[in-house]
Coordinates of C-alpha atoms in Angstrom, one line a residue:
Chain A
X1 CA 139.4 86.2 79.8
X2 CA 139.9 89.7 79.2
X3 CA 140.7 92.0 81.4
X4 CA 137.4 94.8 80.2
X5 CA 134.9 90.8 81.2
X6 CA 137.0 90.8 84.4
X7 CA 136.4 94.7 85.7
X8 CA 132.7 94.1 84.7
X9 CA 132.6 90.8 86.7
X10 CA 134.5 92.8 90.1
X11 CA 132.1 95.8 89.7
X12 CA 129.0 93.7 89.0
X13 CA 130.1 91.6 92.1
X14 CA 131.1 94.7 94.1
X15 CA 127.4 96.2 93.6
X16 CA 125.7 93.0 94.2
X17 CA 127.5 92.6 97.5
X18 CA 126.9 96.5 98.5
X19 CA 123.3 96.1 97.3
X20 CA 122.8 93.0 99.1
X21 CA 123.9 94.5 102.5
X22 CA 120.5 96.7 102.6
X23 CA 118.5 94.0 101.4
X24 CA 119.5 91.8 104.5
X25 CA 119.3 94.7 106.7
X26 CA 115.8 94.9 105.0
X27 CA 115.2 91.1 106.2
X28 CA 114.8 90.4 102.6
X29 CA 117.2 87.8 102.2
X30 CA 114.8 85.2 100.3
X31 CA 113.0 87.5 98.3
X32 CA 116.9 88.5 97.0
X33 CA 117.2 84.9 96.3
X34 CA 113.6 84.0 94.8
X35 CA 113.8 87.6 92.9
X36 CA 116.7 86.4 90.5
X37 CA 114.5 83.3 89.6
X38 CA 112.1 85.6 88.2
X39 CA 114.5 86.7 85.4
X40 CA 114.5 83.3 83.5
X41 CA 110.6 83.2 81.8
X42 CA 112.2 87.3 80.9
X43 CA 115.8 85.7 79.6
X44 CA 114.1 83.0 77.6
X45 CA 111.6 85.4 75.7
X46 CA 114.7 87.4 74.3
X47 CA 116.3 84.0 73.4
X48 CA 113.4 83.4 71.5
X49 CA 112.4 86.2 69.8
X50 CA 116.0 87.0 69.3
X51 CA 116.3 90.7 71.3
X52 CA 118.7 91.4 74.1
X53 CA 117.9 88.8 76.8
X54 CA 119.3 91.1 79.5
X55 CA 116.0 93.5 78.5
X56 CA 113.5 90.3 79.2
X57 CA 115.0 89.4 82.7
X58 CA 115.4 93.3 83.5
X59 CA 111.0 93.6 82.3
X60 CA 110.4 90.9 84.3
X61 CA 112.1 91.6 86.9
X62 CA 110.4 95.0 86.9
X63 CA 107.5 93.4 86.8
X64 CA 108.3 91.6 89.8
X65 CA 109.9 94.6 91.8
X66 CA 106.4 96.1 91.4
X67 CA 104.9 93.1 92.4
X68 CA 106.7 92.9 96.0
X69 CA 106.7 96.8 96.5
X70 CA 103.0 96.7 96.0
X71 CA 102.3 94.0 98.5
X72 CA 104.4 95.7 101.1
X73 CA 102.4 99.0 100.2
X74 CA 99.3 98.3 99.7
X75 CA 98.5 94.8 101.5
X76 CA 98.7 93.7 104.6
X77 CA 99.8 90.3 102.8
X78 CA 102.9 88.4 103.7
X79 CA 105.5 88.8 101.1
X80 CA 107.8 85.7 101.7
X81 CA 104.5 83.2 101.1
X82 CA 103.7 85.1 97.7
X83 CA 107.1 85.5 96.5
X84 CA 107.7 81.5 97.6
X85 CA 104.8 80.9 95.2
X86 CA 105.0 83.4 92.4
X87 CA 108.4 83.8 92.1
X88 CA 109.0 80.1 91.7
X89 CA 106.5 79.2 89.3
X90 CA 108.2 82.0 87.1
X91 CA 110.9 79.6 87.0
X92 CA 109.2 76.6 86.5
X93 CA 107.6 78.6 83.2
X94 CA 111.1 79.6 82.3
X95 CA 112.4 76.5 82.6
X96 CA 110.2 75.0 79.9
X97 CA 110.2 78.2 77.1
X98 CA 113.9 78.4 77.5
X99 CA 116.0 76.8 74.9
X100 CA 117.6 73.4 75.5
X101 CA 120.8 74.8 74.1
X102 CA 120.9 78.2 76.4
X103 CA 119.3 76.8 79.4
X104 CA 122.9 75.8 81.2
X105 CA 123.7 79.2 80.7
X106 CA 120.7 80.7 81.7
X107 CA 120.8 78.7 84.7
X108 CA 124.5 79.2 86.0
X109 CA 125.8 82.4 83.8
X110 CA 128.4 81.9 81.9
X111 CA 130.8 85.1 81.9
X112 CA 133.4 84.0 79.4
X113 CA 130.8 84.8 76.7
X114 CA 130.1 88.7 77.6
X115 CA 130.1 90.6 74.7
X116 CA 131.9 94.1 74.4
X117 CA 128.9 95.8 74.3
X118 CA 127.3 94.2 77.2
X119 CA 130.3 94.5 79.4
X120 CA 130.4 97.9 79.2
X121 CA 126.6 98.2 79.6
X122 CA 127.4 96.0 83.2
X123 CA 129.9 98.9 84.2
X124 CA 128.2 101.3 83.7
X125 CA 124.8 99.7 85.6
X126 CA 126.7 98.1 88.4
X127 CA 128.3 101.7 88.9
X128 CA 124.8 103.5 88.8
X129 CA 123.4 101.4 91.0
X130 CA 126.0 101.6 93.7
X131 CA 125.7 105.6 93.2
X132 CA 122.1 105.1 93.8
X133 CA 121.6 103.0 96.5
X134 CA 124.7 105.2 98.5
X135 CA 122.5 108.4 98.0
X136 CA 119.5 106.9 99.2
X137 CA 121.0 104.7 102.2
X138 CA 120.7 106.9 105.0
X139 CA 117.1 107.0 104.1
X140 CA 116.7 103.4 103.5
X141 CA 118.3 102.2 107.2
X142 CA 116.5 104.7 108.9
X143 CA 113.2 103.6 107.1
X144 CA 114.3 100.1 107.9
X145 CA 114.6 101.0 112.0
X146 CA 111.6 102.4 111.8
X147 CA 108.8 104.0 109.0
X148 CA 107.8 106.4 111.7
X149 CA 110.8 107.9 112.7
X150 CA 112.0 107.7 108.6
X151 CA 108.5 109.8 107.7
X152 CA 108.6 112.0 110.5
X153 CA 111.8 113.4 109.3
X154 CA 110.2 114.1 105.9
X155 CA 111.7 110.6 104.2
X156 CA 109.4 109.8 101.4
X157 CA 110.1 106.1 102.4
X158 CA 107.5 104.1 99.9
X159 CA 109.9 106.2 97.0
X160 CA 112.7 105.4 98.6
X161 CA 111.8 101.8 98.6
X162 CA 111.0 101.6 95.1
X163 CA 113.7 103.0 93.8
X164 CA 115.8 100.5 95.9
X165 CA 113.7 97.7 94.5
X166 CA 114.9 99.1 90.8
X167 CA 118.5 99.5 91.9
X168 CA 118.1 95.5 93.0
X169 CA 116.5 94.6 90.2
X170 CA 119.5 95.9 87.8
X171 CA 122.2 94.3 89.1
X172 CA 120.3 91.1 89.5
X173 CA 119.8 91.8 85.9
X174 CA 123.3 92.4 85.3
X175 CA 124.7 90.0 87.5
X176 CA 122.9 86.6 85.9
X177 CA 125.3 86.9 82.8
X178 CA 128.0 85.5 86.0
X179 CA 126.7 83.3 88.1
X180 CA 123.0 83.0 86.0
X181 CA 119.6 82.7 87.3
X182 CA 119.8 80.2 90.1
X183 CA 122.4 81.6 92.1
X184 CA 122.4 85.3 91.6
X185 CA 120.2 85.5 94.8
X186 CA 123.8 83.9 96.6
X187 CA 125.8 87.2 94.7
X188 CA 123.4 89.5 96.5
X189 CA 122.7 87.7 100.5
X190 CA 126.4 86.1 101.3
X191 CA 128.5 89.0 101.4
X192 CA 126.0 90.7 103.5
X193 CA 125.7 87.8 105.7
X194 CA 129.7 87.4 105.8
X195 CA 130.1 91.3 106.5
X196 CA 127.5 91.2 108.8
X197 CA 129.6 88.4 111.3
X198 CA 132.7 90.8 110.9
X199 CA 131.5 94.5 111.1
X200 CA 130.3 96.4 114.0
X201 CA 129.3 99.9 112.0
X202 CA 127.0 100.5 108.9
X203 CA 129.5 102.1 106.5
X204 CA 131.9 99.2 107.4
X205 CA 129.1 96.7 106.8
X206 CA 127.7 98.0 103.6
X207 CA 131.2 98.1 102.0
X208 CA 132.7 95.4 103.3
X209 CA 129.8 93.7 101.8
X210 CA 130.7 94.9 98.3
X211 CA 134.3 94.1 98.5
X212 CA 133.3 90.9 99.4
X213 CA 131.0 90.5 96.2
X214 CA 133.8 91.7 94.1
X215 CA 136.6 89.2 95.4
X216 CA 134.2 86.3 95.6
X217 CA 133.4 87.0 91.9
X218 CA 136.9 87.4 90.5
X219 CA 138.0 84.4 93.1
X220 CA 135.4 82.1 91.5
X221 CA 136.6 82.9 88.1
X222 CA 140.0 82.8 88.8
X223 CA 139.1 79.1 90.5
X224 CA 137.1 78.5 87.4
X225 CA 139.7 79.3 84.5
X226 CA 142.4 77.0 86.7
X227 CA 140.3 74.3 86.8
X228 CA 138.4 74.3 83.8
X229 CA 135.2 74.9 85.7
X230 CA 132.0 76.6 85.0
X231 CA 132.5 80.2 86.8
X232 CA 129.5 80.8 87.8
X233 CA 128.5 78.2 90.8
X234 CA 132.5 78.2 92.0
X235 CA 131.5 82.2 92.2
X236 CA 129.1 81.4 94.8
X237 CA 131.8 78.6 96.5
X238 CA 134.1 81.2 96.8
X239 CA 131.7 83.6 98.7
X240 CA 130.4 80.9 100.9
X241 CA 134.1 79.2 102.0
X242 CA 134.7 83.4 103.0
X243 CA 131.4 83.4 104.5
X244 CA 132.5 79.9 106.8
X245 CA 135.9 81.4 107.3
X246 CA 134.4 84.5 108.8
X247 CA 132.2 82.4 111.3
X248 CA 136.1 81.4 112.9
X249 CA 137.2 85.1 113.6
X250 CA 135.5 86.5 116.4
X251 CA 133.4 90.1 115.5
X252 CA 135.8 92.9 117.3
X253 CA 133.4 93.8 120.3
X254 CA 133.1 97.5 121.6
Chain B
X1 CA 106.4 135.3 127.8
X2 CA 105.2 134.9 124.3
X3 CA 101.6 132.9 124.1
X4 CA 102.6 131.9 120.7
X5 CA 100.6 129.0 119.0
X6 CA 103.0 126.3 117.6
X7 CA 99.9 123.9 116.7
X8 CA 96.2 123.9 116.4
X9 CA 93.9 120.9 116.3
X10 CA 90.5 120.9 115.3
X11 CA 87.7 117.8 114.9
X12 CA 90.9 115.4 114.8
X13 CA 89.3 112.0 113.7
X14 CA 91.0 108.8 112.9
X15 CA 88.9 105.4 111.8
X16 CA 90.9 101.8 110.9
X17 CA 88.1 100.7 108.5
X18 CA 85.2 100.6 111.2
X19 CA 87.0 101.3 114.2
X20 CA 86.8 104.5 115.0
X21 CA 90.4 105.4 117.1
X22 CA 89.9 109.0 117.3
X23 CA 86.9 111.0 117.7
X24 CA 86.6 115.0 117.4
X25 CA 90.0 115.5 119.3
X26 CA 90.9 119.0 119.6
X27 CA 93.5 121.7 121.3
X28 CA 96.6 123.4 120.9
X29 CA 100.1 123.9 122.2
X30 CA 102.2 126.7 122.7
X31 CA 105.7 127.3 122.8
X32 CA 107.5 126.0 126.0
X33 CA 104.6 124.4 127.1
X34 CA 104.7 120.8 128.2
X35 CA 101.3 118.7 127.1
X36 CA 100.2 115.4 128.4
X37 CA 98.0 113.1 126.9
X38 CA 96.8 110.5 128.9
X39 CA 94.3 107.7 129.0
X40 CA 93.8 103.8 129.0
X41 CA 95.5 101.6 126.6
X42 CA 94.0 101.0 123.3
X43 CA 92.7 104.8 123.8
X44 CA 94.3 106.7 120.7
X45 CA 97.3 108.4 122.3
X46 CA 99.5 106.7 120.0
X47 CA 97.2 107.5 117.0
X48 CA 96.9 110.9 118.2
X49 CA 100.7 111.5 118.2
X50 CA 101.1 110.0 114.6
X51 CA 98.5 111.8 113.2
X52 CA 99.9 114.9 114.4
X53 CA 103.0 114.0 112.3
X54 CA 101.1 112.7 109.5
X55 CA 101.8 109.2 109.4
X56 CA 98.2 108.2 109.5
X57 CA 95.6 109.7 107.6
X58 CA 92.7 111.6 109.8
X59 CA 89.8 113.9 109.4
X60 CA 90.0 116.8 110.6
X61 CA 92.0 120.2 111.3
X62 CA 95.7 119.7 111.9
X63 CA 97.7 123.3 111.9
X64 CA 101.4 123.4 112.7
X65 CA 103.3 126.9 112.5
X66 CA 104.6 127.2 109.3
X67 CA 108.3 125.9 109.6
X68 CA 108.1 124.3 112.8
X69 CA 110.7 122.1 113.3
X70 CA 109.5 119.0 114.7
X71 CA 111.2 116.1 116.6
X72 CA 109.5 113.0 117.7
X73 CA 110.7 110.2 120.0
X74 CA 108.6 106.8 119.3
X75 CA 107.5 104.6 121.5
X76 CA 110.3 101.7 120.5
X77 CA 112.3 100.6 117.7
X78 CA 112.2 97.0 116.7
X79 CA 115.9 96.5 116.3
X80 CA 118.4 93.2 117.4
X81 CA 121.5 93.5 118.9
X82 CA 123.3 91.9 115.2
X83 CA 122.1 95.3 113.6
X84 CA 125.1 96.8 112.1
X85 CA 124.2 100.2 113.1
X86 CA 125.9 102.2 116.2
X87 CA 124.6 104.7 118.1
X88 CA 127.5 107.2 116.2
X89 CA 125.6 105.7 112.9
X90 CA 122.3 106.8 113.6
X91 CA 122.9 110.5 115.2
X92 CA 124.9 110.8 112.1
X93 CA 121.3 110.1 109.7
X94 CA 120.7 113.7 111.7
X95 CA 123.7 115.4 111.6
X96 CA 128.0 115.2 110.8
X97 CA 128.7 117.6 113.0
X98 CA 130.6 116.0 116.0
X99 CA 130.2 118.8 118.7
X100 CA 126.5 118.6 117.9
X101 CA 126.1 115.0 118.3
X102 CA 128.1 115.3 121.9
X103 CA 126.2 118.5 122.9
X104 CA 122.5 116.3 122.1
X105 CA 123.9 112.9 124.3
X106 CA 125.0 115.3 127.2
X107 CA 121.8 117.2 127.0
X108 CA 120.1 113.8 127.7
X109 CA 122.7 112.6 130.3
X110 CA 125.2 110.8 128.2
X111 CA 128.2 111.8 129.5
X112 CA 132.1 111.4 129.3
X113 CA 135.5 112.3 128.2
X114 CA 136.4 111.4 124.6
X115 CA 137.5 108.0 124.8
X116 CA 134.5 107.1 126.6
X117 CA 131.8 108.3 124.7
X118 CA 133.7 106.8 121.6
X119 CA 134.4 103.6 122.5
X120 CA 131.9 102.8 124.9
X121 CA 128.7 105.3 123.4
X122 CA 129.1 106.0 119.5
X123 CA 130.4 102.6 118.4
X124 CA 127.9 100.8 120.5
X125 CA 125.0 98.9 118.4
X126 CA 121.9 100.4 118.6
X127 CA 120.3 97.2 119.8
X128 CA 123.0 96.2 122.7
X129 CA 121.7 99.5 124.5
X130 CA 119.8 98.9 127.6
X131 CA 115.8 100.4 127.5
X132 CA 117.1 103.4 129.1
X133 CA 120.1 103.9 127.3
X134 CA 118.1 103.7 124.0
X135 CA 115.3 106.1 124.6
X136 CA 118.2 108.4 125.9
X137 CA 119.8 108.1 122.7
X138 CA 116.0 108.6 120.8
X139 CA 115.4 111.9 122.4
X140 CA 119.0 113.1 121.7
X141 CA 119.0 112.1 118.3
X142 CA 115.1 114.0 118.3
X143 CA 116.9 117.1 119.7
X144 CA 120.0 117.1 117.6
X145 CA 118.8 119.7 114.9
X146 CA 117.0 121.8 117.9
X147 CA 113.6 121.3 117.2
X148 CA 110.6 123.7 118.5
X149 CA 108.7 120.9 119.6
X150 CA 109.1 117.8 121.0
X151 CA 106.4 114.6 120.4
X152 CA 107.6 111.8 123.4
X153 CA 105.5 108.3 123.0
X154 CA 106.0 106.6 126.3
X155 CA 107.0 103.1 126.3
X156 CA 104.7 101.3 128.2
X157 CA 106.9 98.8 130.2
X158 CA 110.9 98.3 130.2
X159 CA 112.1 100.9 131.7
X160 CA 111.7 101.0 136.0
X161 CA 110.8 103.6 137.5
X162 CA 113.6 105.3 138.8
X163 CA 114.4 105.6 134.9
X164 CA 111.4 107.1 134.2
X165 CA 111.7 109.7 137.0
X166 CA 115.0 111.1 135.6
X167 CA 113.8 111.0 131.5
X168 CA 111.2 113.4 133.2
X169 CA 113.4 115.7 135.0
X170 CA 115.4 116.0 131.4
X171 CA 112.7 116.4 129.7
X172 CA 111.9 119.4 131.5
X173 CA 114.9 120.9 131.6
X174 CA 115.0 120.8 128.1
X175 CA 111.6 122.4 128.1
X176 CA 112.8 125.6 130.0
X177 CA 116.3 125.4 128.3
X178 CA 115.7 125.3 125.1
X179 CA 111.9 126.9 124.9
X180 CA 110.8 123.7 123.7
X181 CA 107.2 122.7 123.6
X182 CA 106.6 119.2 124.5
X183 CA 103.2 116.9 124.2
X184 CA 104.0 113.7 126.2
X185 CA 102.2 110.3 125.7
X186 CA 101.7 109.2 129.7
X187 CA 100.1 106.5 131.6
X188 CA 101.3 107.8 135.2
X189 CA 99.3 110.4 136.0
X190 CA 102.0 111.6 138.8
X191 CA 104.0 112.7 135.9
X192 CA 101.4 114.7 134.6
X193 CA 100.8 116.7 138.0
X194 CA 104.6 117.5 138.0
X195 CA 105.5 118.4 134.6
X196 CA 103.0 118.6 132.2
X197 CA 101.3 122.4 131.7
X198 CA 98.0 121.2 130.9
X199 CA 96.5 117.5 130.3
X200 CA 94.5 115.7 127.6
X201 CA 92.4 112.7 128.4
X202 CA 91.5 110.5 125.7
X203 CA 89.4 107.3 125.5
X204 CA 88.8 108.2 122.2
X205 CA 86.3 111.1 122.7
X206 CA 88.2 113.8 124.2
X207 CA 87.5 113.5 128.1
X208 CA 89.0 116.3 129.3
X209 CA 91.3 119.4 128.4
X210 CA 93.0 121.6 130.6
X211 CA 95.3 122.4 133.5
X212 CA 95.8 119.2 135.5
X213 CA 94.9 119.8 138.6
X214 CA 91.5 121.5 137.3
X215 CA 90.4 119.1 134.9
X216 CA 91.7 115.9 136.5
X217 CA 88.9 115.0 138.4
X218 CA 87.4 111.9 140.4
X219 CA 84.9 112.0 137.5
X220 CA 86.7 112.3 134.7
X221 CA 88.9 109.8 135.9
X222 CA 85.8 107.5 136.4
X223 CA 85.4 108.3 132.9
X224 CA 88.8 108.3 131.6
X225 CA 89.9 104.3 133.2
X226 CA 86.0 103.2 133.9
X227 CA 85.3 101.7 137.4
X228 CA 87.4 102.8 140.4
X229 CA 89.5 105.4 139.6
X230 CA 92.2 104.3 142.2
X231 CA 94.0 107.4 142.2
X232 CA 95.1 110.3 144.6
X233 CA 97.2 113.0 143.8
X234 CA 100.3 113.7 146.0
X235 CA 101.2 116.9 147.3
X236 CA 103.8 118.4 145.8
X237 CA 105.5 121.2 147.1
X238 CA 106.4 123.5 144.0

């Protein structure tokens, strides 16, 4: 694999991890998880009418990032029952428009096939996304403890979440060229969940988080290249056995 | 001293779809002076306070000084003890300054050498603090950036007594420290006879407005809680 695939794959898993920390702070584990299902009707359009399928899963999941941000908004609705329903319907649809031949892929990424041009374009989104989410996270905890206190202190929160939401929506994006469709949600909630067993302050968390996402990713396809494996579910092995090994060492208590 | 206006309110109305929350609520607060709002549960004090920072939408006159500075201590934050932010994390949302951050706990009573307030204060999760710790913490991290005016929302249980007595006492202090103007949320009228400068009663309408022990009378108080108004106000010797 060369080594331009393998920085992408560490960065992409470095931003999904570092992403994923807010999002789980956010108590928004499952709609991380359901939310990478809803690239796959998005993927399948650009396999068929041949344009970039990163484009489709990014519109839809725009379209989907909208979606949640305007139930929490605007609604008093649930968003966990809606996002159970919509979200995987959208991958029941994509299941049946997406091409026999491209639907493994689709499914569980396939990194070895990253094109130049896309790898770079995975740098430099996994790299805009961390730069975005780190200027906005002092807003986004403290709108997390509480709205109140967030808007009292002049936090436009409802833009803060939304650009959050886009920031998410990139990398998952991004990230489905490596582990695909069904188990990007994994790249984004086990590191957090992992860093959250093992650190006791936010920037330690959030970071910790990352690193995590970028050594399960380059862990899982070093696993995956050795044993002639398809990278993208051993990706998600690797940052569940660290997630099971971090449940053994006891959090340092203050 | 100065009888300058920090806030004006005028025909303040809040509705939730038909409920009306708020009706015609109206007053004003100058510096240094210490405001309680009081009334039943359920009777808009809450609503009152966040309407006053915006975060509802109301009807209405609402005039702050231009550049106030404003800090606000809510009633509670929903947080668990696994959240992965410290109490050194969260006074840091305010400000990076160490000395500042020290100078705001030991204004509220959070004391100790270097080591101490480290180890066992600033690296602390937010949501392993006890009630009183916390809202400590809350009005520290409200006074950090030296606000004009304090907004305090009164949790209504968890903390005893005793606790409450002292958050008083700071709270006044700070008042006469710093100059700062203060509107309280209360539901122990005892407080409101020892610290506050004048009183609002709400049950939605605006029951009463004034100096405490002027406006705070059996009838209002008939009004204000309904039935028996089992109150009697102790002497205090000033």
């Amino acid at each position: 694999m060369s080594p331009l695939t393998l920085i992408t794959g560490a960065l992409v898993g470095l931003a999904a991890g570092y992403l994923g920390s807010f999002m789980v702070l956010r108590r928004m584990s499952l709609v991380g998880d359901a939310l990478s299902h809803v690239a796959l009707p998005g993927l399948a359009l650009g396999l068929i009418f041949s344009f970039n399928p990163f484009l489709g899963a990014f519109a839809a999941l725009f379209l989907a990032i909208v979606g949640i941000w305007l139930v929490e908004n605007k609604t008093k609705l649930p968003a966990e029952t809606l996002v159970g329903v919509a979200f995987t319907l959208s991958l029941a649809i994509g299941l049946l428009i997406t091409p026999q031949p491209e639907l493994l892929e689709a499914l569980f990424g396939d990194i070895s096939t990253l094109g130049r041009m896309d790898a770079l374009w995975g740098i430099l989104i996994a790299l805009g996304t961390i730069w975005l989410v780190a200027s906005i996270a002092r807003s986004l905890v403290l709108g997390t403890l509480s709205e109140d206190l967030a808007r009292s202190t002049g936090i436009a929160t409802k833009k803060v979440d939304f650009l959050f939401l886009l920031a998410v929506a990139l990398i998952v994006a991004v990230g489905i060229k490596i582990v695909g469709t069904l188990l990007m949600g994994a790249l984004v909630i086990i590191p957090a969940a992992t860093a959250k067993n093992l650190a006791h302050s936010l920037n330690s968390y959030n970071w910790m988080a990352g690193i995590l996402g970028l050594v399960s990713v380059l862990g899982g396809i070093y696993l995956a290249t050795h044993y002639h494996l398809p990278p993208g579910p051993l990706v998600v092995l690797a940052s569940a056995a660290l997630f099971l090994l971090s449940l053994t060492i006891k959090k340092p208590t203050t | 001293m100065t009888e300058e206006i920090l806030l004006q309110a005028d025909k303040v109305s809040v509705s939730f779809g038909d409920l009306c929350a708020l009706h015609e609520v109206a007053f004003s607060v100058n510096r240094s002076e210490a405001l309680a709002i009081v009334g039943p549960n359920g009777s808009g004090k809450s609503v009152l306070l966040r309407s006053l920072l915006g975060l509802v939408p109301y009807t209405g006159k609402i005039d702050w000084q231009p550049k106030v500075r404003i800090g606000y201590v809510p009633q509670k934050l929903a947080i668990d003890s696994e959240f992965p932010v410290s109490v050194g994390d969260f006074m840091s949302f305010k400000t990076h300054t160490h000395t500042k951050i020290v100078t705001a706990l030991e204004s509220v009573g959070i004391t100790g050498d270097h080591h101490h307030l480290k180890k066992h204060i600033l690296n602390k999760p937010l949501g392993t603090l006890s009630g009183g710790q916390l809202q400590r913490v809350l009005i520290a991290w409200a006074i950090v950036d030296e606000p004009d005016i304090l907004l305090f929302d009164e949790p209504t249980s968890g903390i005893d007594v005793g606790g409450e007595e002292t958050i008083y006492n700071l709270l006044h202090k700070l008042q006469t420290k710093h100059h700062l103007a203060i509107i309280l949320v209360s539901h122990d009228l005892n407080i409101v006879y020892k610290y506050a400068n004048r009183v609002l009663c709400l049950n939605r309408d605006m029951i009463c407005y004034g100096v405490p022990h002027e406006v705070l009378d059996p009838a209002s108080l008939r009004q204000l809680y309904g039935g028996e108004a089992h109150f009697y106000q102790h002497e205090h010797k000033e």
